[in-house]
JSON list of C-alpha atoms and ligand atoms in Angstrom, two decimals:
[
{"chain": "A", "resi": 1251, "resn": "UNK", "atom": "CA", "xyz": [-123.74, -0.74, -21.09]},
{"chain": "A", "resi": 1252, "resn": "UNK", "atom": "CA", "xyz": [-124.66, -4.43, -21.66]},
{"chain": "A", "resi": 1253, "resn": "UNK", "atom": "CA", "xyz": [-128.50, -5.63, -20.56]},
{"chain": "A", "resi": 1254, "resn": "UNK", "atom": "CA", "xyz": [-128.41, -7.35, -17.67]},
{"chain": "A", "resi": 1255, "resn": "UNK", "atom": "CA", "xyz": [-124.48, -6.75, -16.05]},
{"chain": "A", "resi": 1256, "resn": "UNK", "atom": "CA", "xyz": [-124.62, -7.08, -12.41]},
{"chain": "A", "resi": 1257, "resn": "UNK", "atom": "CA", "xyz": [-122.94, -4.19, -11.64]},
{"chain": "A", "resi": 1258, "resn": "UNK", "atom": "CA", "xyz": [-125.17, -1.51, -13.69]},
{"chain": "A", "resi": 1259, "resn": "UNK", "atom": "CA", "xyz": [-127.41, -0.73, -10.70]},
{"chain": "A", "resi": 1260, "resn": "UNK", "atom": "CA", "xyz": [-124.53, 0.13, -8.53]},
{"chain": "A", "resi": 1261, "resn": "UNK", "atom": "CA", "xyz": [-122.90, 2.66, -10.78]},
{"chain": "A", "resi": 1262, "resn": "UNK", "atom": "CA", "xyz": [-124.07, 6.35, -9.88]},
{"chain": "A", "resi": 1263, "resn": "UNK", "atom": "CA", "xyz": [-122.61, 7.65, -13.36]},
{"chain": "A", "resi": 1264, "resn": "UNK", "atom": "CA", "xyz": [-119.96, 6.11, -16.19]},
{"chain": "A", "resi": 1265, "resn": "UNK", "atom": "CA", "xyz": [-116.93, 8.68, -16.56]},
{"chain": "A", "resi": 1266, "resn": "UNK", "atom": "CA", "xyz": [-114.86, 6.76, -19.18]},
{"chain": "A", "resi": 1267, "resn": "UNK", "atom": "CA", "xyz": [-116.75, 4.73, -21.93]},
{"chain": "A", "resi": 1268, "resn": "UNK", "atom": "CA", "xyz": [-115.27, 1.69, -23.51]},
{"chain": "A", "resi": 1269, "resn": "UNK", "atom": "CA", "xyz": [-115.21, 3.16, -26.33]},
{"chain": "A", "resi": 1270, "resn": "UNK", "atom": "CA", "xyz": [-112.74, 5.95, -24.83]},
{"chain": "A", "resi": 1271, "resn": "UNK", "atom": "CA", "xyz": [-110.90, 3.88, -23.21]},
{"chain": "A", "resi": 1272, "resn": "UNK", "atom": "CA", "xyz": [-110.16, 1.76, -26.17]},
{"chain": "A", "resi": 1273, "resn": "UNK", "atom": "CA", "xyz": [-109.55, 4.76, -28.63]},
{"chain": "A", "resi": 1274, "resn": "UNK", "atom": "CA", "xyz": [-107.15, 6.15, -25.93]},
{"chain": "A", "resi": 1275, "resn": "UNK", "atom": "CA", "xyz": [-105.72, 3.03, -25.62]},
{"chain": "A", "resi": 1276, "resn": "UNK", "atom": "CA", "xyz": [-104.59, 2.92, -29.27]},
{"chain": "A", "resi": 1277, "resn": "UNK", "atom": "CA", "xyz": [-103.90, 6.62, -29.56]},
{"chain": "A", "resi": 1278, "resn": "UNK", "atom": "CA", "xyz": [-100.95, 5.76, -26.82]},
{"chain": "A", "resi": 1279, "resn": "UNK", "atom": "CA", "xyz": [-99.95, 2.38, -28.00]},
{"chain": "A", "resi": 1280, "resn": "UNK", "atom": "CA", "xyz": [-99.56, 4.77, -31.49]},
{"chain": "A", "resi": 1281, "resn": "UNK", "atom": "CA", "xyz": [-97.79, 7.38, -29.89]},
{"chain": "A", "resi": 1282, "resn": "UNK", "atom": "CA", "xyz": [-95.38, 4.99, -27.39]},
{"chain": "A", "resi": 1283, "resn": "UNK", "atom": "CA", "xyz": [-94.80, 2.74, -30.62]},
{"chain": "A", "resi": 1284, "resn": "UNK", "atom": "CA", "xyz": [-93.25, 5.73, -32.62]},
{"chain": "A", "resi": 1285, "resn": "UNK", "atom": "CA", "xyz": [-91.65, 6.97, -29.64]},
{"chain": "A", "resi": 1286, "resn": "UNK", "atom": "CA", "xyz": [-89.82, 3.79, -29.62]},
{"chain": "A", "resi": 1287, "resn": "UNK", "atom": "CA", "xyz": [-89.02, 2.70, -32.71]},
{"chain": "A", "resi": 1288, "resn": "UNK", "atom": "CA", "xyz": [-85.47, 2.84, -32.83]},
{"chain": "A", "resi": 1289, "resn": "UNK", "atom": "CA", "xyz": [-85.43, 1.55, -29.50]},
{"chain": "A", "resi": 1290, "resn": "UNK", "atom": "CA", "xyz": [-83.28, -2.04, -29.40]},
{"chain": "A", "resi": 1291, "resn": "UNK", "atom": "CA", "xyz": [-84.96, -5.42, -27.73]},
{"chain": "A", "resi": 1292, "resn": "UNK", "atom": "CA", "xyz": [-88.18, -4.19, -27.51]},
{"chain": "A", "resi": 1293, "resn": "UNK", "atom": "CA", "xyz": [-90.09, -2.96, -24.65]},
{"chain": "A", "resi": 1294, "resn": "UNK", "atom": "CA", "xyz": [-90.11, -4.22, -21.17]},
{"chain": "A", "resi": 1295, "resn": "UNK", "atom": "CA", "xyz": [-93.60, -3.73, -19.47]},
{"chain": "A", "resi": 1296, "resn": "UNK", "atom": "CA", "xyz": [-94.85, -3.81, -16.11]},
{"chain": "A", "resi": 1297, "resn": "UNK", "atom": "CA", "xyz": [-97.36, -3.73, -14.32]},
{"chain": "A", "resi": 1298, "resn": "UNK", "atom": "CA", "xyz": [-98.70, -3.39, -10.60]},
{"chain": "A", "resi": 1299, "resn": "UNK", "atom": "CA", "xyz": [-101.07, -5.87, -9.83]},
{"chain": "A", "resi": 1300, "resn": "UNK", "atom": "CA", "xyz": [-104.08, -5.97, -9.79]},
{"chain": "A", "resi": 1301, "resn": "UNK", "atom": "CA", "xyz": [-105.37, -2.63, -10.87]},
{"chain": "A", "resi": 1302, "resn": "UNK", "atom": "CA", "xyz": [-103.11, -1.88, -14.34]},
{"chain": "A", "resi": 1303, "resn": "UNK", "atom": "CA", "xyz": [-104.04, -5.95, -15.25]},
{"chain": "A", "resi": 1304, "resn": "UNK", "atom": "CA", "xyz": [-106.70, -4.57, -18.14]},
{"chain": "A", "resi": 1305, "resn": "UNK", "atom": "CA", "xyz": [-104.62, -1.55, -19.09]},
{"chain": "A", "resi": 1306, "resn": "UNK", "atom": "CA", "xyz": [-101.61, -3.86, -19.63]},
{"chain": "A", "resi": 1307, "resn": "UNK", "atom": "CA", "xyz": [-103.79, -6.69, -21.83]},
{"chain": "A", "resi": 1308, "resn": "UNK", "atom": "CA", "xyz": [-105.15, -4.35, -24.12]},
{"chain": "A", "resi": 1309, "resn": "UNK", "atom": "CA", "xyz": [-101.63, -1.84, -24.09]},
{"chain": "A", "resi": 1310, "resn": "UNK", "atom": "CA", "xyz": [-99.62, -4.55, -25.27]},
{"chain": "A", "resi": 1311, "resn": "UNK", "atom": "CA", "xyz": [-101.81, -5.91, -27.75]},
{"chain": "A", "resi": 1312, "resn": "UNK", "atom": "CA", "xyz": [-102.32, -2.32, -28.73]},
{"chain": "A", "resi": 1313, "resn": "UNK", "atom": "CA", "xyz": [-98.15, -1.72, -29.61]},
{"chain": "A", "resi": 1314, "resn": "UNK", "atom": "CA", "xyz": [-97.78, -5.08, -31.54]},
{"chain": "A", "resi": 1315, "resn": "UNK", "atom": "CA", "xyz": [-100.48, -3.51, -33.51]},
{"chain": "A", "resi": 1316, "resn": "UNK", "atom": "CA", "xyz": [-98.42, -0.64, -34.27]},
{"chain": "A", "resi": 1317, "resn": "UNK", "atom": "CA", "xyz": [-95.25, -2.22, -34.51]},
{"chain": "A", "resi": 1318, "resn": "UNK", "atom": "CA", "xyz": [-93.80, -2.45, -31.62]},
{"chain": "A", "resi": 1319, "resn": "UNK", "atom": "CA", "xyz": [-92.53, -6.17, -29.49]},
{"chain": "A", "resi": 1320, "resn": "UNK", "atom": "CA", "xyz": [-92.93, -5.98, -25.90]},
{"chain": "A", "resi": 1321, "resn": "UNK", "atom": "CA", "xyz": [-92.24, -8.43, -22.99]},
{"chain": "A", "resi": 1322, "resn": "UNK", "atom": "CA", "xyz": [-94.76, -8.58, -19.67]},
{"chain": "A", "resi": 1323, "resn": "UNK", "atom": "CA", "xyz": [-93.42, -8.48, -16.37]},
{"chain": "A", "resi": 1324, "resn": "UNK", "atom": "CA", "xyz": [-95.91, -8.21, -13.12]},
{"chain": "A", "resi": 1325, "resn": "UNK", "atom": "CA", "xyz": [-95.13, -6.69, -9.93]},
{"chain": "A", "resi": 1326, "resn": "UNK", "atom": "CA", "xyz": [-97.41, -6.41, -6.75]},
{"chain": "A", "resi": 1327, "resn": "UNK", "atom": "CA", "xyz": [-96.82, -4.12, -4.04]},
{"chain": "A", "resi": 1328, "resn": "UNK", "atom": "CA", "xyz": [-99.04, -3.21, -0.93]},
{"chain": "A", "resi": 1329, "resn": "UNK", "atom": "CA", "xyz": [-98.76, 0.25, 0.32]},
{"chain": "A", "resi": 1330, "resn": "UNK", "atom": "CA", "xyz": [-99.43, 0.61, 3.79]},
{"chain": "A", "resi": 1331, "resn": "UNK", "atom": "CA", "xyz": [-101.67, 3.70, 4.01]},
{"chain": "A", "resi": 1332, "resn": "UNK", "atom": "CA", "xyz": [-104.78, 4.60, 6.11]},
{"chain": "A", "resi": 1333, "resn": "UNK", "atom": "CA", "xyz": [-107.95, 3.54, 4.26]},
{"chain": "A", "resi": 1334, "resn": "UNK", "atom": "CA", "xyz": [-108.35, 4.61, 0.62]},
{"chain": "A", "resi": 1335, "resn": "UNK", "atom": "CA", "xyz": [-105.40, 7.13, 1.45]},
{"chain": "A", "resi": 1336, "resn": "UNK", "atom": "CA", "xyz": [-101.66, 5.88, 0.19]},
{"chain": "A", "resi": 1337, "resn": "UNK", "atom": "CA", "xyz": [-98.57, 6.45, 2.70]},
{"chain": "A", "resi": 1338, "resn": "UNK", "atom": "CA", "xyz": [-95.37, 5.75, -0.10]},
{"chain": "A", "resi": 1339, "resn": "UNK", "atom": "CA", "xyz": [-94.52, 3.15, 2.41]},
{"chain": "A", "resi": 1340, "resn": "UNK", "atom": "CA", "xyz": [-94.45, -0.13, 0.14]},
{"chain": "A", "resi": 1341, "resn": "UNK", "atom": "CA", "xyz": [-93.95, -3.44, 0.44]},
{"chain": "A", "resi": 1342, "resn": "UNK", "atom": "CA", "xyz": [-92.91, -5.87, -2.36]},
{"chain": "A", "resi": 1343, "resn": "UNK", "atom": "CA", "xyz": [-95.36, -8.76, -2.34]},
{"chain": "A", "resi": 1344, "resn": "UNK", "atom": "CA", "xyz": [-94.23, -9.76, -5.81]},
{"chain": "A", "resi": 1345, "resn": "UNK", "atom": "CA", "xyz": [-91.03, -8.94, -7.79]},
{"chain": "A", "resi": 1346, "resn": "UNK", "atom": "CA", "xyz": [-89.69, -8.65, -11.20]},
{"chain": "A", "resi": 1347, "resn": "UNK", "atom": "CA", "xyz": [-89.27, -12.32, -12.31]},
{"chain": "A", "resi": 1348, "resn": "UNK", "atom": "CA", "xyz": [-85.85, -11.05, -14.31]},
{"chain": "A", "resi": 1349, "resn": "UNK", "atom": "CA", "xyz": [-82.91, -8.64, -14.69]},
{"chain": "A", "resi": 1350, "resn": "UNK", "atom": "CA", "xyz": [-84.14, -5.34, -16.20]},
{"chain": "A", "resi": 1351, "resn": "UNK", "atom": "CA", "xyz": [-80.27, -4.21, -16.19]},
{"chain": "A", "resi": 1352, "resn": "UNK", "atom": "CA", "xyz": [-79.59, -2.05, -19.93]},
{"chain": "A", "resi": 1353, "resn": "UNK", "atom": "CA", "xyz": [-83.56, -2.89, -20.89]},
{"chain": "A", "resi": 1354, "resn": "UNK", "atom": "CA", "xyz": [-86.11, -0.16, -21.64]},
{"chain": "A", "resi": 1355, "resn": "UNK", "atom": "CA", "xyz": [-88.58, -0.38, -19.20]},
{"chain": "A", "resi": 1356, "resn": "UNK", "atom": "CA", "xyz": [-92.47, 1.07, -19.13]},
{"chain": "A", "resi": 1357, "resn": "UNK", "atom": "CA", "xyz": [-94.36, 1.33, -15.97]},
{"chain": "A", "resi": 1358, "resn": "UNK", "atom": "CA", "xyz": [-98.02, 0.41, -17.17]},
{"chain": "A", "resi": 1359, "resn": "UNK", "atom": "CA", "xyz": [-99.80, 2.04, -14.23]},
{"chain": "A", "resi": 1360, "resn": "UNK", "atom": "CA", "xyz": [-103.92, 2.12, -13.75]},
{"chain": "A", "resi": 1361, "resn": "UNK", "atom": "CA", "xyz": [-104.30, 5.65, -11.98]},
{"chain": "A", "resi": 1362, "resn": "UNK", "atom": "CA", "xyz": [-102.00, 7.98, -10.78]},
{"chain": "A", "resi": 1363, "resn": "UNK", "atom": "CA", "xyz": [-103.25, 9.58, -7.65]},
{"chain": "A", "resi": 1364, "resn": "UNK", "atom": "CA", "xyz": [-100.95, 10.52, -4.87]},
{"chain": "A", "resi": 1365, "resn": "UNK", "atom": "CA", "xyz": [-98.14, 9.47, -7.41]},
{"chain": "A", "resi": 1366, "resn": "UNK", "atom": "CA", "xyz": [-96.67, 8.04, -4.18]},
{"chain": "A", "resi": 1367, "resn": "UNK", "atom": "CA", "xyz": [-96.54, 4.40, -5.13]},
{"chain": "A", "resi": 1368, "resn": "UNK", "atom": "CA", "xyz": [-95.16, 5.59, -8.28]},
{"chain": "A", "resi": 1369, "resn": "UNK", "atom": "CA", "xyz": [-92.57, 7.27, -7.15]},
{"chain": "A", "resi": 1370, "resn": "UNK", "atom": "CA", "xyz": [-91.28, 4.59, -5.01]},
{"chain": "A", "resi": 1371, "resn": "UNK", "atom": "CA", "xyz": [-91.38, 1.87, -7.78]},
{"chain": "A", "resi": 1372, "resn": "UNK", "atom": "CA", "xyz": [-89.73, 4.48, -10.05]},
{"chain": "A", "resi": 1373, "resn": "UNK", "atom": "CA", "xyz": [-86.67, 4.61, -7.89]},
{"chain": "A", "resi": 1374, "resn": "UNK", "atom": "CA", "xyz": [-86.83, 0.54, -7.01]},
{"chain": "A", "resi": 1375, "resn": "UNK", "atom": "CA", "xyz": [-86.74, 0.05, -10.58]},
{"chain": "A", "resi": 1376, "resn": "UNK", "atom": "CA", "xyz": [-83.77, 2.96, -11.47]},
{"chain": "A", "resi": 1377, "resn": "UNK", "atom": "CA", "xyz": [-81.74, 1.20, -9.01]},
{"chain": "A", "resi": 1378, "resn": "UNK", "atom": "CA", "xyz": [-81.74, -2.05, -11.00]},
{"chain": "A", "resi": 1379, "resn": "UNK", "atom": "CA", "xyz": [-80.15, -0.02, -14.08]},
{"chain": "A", "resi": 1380, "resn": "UNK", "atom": "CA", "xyz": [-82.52, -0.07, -16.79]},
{"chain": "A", "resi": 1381, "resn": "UNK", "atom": "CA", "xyz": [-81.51, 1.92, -20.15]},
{"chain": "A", "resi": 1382, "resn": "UNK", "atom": "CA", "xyz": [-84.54, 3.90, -19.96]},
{"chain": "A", "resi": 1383, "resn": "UNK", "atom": "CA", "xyz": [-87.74, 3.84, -17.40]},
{"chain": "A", "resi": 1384, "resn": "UNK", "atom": "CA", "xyz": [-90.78, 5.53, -18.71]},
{"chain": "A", "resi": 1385, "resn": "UNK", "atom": "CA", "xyz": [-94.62, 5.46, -17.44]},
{"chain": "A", "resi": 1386, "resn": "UNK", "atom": "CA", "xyz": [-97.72, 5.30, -19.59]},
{"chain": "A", "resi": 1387, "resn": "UNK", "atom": "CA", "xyz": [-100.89, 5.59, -17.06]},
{"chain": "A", "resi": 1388, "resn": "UNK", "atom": "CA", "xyz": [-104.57, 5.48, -18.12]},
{"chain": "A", "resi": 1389, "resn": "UNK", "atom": "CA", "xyz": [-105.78, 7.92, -15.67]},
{"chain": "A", "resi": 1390, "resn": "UNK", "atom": "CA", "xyz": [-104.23, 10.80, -13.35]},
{"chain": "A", "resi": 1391, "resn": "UNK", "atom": "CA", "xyz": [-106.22, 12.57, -10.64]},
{"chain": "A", "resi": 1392, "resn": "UNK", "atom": "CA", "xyz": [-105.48, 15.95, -9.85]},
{"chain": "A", "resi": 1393, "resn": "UNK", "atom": "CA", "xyz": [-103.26, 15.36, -6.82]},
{"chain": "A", "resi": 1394, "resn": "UNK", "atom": "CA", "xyz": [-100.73, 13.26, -8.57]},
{"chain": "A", "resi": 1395, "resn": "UNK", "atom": "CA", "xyz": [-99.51, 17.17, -9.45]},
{"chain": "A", "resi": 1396, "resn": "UNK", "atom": "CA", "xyz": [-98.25, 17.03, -5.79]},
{"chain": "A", "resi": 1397, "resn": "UNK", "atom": "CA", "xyz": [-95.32, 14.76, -6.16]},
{"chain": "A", "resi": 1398, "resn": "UNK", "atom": "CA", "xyz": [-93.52, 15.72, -8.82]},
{"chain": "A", "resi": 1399, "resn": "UNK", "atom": "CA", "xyz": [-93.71, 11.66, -11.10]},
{"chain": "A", "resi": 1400, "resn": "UNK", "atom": "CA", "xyz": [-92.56, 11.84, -14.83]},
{"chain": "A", "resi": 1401, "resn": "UNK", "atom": "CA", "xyz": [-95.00, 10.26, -16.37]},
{"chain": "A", "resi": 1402, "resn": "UNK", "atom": "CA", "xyz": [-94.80, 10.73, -19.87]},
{"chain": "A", "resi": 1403, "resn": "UNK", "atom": "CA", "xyz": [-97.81, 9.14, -21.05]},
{"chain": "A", "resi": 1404, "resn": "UNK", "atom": "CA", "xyz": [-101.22, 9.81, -19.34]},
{"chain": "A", "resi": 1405, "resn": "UNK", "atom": "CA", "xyz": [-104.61, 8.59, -20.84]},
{"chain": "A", "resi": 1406, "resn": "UNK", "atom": "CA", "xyz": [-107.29, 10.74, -19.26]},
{"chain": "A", "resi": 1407, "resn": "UNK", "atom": "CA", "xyz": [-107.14, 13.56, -16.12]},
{"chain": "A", "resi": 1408, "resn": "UNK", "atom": "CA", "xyz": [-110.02, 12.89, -14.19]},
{"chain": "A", "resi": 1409, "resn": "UNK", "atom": "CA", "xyz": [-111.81, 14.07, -10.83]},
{"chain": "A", "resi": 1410, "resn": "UNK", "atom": "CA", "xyz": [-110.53, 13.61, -8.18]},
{"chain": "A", "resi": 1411, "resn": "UNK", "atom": "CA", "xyz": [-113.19, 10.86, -7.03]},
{"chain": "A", "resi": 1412, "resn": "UNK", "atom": "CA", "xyz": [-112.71, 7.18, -5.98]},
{"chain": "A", "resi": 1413, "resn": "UNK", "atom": "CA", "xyz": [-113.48, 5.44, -9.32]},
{"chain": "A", "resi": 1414, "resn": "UNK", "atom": "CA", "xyz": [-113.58, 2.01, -10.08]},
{"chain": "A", "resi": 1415, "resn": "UNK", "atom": "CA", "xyz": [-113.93, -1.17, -13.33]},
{"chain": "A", "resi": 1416, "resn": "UNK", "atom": "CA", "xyz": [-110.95, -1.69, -15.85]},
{"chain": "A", "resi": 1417, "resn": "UNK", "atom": "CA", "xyz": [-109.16, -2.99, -13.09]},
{"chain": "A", "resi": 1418, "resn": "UNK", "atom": "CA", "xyz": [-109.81, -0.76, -10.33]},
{"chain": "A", "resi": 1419, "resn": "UNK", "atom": "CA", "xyz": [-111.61, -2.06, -7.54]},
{"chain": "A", "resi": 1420, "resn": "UNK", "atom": "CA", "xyz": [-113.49, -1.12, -4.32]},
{"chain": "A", "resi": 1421, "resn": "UNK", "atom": "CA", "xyz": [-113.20, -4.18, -1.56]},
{"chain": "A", "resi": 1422, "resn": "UNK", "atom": "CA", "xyz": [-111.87, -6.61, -4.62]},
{"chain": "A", "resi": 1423, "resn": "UNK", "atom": "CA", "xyz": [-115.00, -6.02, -6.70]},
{"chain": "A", "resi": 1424, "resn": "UNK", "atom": "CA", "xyz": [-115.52, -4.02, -9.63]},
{"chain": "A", "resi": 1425, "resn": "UNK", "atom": "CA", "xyz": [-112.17, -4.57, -11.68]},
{"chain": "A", "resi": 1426, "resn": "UNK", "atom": "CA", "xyz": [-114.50, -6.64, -14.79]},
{"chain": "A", "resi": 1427, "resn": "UNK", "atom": "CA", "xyz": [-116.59, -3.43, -15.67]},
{"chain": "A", "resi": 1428, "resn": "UNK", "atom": "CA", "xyz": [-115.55, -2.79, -18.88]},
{"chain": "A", "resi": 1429, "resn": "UNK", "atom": "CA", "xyz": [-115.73, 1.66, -18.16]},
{"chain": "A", "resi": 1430, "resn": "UNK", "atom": "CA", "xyz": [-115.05, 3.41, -15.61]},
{"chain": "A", "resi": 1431, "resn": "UNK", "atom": "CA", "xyz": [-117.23, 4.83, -13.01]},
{"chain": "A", "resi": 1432, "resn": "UNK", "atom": "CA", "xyz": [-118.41, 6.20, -10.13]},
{"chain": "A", "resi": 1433, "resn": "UNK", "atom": "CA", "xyz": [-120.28, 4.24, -7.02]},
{"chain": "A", "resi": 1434, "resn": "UNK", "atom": "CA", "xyz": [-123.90, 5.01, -6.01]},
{"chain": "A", "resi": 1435, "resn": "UNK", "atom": "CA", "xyz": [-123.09, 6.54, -2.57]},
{"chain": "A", "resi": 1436, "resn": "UNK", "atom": "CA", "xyz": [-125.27, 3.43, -1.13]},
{"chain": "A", "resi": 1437, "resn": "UNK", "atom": "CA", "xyz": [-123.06, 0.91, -2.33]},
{"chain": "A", "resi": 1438, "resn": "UNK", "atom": "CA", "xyz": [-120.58, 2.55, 0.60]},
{"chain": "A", "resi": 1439, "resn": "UNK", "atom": "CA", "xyz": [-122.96, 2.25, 2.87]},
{"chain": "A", "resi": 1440, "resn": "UNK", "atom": "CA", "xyz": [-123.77, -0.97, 2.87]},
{"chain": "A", "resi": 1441, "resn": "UNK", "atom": "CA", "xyz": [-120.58, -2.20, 2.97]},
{"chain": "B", "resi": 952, "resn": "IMP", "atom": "P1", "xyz": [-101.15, 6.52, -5.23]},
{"chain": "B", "resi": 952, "resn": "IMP", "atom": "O1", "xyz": [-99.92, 5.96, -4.56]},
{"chain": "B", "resi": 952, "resn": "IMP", "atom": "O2", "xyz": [-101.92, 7.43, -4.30]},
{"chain": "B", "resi": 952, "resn": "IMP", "atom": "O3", "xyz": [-100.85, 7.21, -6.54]},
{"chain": "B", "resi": 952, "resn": "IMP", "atom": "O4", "xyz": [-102.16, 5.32, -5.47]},
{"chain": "B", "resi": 952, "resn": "IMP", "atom": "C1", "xyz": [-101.91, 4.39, -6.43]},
{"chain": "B", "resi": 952, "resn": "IMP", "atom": "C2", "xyz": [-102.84, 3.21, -6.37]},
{"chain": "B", "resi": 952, "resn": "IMP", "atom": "O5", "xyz": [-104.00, 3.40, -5.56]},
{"chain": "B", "resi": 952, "resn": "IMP", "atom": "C3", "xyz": [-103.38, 2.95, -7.76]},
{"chain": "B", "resi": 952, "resn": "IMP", "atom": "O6", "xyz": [-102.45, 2.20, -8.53]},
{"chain": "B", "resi": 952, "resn": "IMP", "atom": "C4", "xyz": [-104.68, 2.23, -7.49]},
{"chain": "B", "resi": 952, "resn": "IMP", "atom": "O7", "xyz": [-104.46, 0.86, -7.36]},
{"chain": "B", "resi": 952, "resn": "IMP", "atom": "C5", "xyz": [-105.14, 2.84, -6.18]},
{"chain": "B", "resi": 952, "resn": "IMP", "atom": "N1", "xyz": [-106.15, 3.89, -6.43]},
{"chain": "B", "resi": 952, "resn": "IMP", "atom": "C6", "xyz": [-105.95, 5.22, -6.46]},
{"chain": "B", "resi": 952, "resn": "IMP", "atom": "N2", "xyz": [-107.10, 5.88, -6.74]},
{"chain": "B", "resi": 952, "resn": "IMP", "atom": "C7", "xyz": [-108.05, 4.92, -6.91]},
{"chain": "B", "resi": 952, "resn": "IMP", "atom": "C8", "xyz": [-109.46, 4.97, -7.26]},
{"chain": "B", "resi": 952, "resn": "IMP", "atom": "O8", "xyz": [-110.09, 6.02, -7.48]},
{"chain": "B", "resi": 952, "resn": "IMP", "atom": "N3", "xyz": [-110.09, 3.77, -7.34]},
{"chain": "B", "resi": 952, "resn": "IMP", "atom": "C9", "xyz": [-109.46, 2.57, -7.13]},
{"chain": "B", "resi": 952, "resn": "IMP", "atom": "N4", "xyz": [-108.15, 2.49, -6.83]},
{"chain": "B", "resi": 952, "resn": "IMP", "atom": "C10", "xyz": [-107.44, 3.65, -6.71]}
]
């Protein structure tokens, strides 16, 4: 960790390293890259604001690295849910800013925990016709094994604890850390 970030006394325990993350990061940019290279056009990304924000950055720069053009599109949804808990009920507070019709799309997702929000966006974005839809996701907790979500592409499989930094955040704070982690159980508390 850096001397002197403001968020190193909050975090009970680091569970992936920047280091990981950026090895992994590569390893799938590698993999996605020869996946794709016959693919026509180039990729089509996007991503659900705010939490895949990082993933997406350092994804895309990862794929022109191995070859591979890609275009960014951002999407935010809110899913109504109870707490930390997600219902699959979304709403669109941002669409696709073009036609994805005959493109090949990749979901860049942050975590993959109920899978419910995935799923729904999966068959939003089917329905506008793309010629192929594919997810890449950093991290996958154990319950995303409930809903059955093709995601071809997963980074790590962690516990199934609230984690946040890269991008995921508890009460809109957090997403800078450069690793993710775990909260000191006090941090809750206090808030
Ligand atoms: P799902 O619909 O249950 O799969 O939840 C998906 C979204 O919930 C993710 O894209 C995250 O934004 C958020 N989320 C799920 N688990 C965590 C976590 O451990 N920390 C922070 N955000 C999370």
């Amino acid at each position: 960790m850096a001397e002197g970030s403001w968020y190193d006394a909050d975090i009970e325990r680091v569970i992936i390293s920047e280091e990981q993350i950026r090895d992994k990061t590569e390893e799938l940019a590698k993999q996605v890259s020869a996946d794709h290279a016959d693919t026509d056009g180039g990729l089509l990304l996007v991503c659900v604001l705010k939490g895949a924000v990082m993933f997406m950055a350092d994804f895309a720069r990862a794929l022109g690295r191995h070859g591979s053009s890609s275009e960014l599109e951002f999407m935010a949804v809110s899913s109504y849910g109870s707490g930390t808990a997600s219902s699959g009920v979304v709403r669109i507070l941002k669409d696709l800013d073009r036609d994805i019709a005959g493109r090949h799309v990749v979901i860049v997702e942050d975590i993959v925990d109920s899978g419910l929000t995935l799923s729904w966006l999966m068959k939003y974005l089917q329905s506008r016709s793309p010629a192929s839809l594919e997810v890449v996701a950093l991290l996958r907790k154990p319950d995303a094994i409930k809903v059955s979500v093709p995601v071809r592409y997963v980074g790590f499989d962690i516990p199934n604890e609230f984690v946040v930094g890269y991008g995921l955040d508890f009460s809109e704070r957090y997403r800078e850390l450069p690793y993710v982690g775990v909260l000191k159980p006090e941090v809750y508390a206090r808030s």
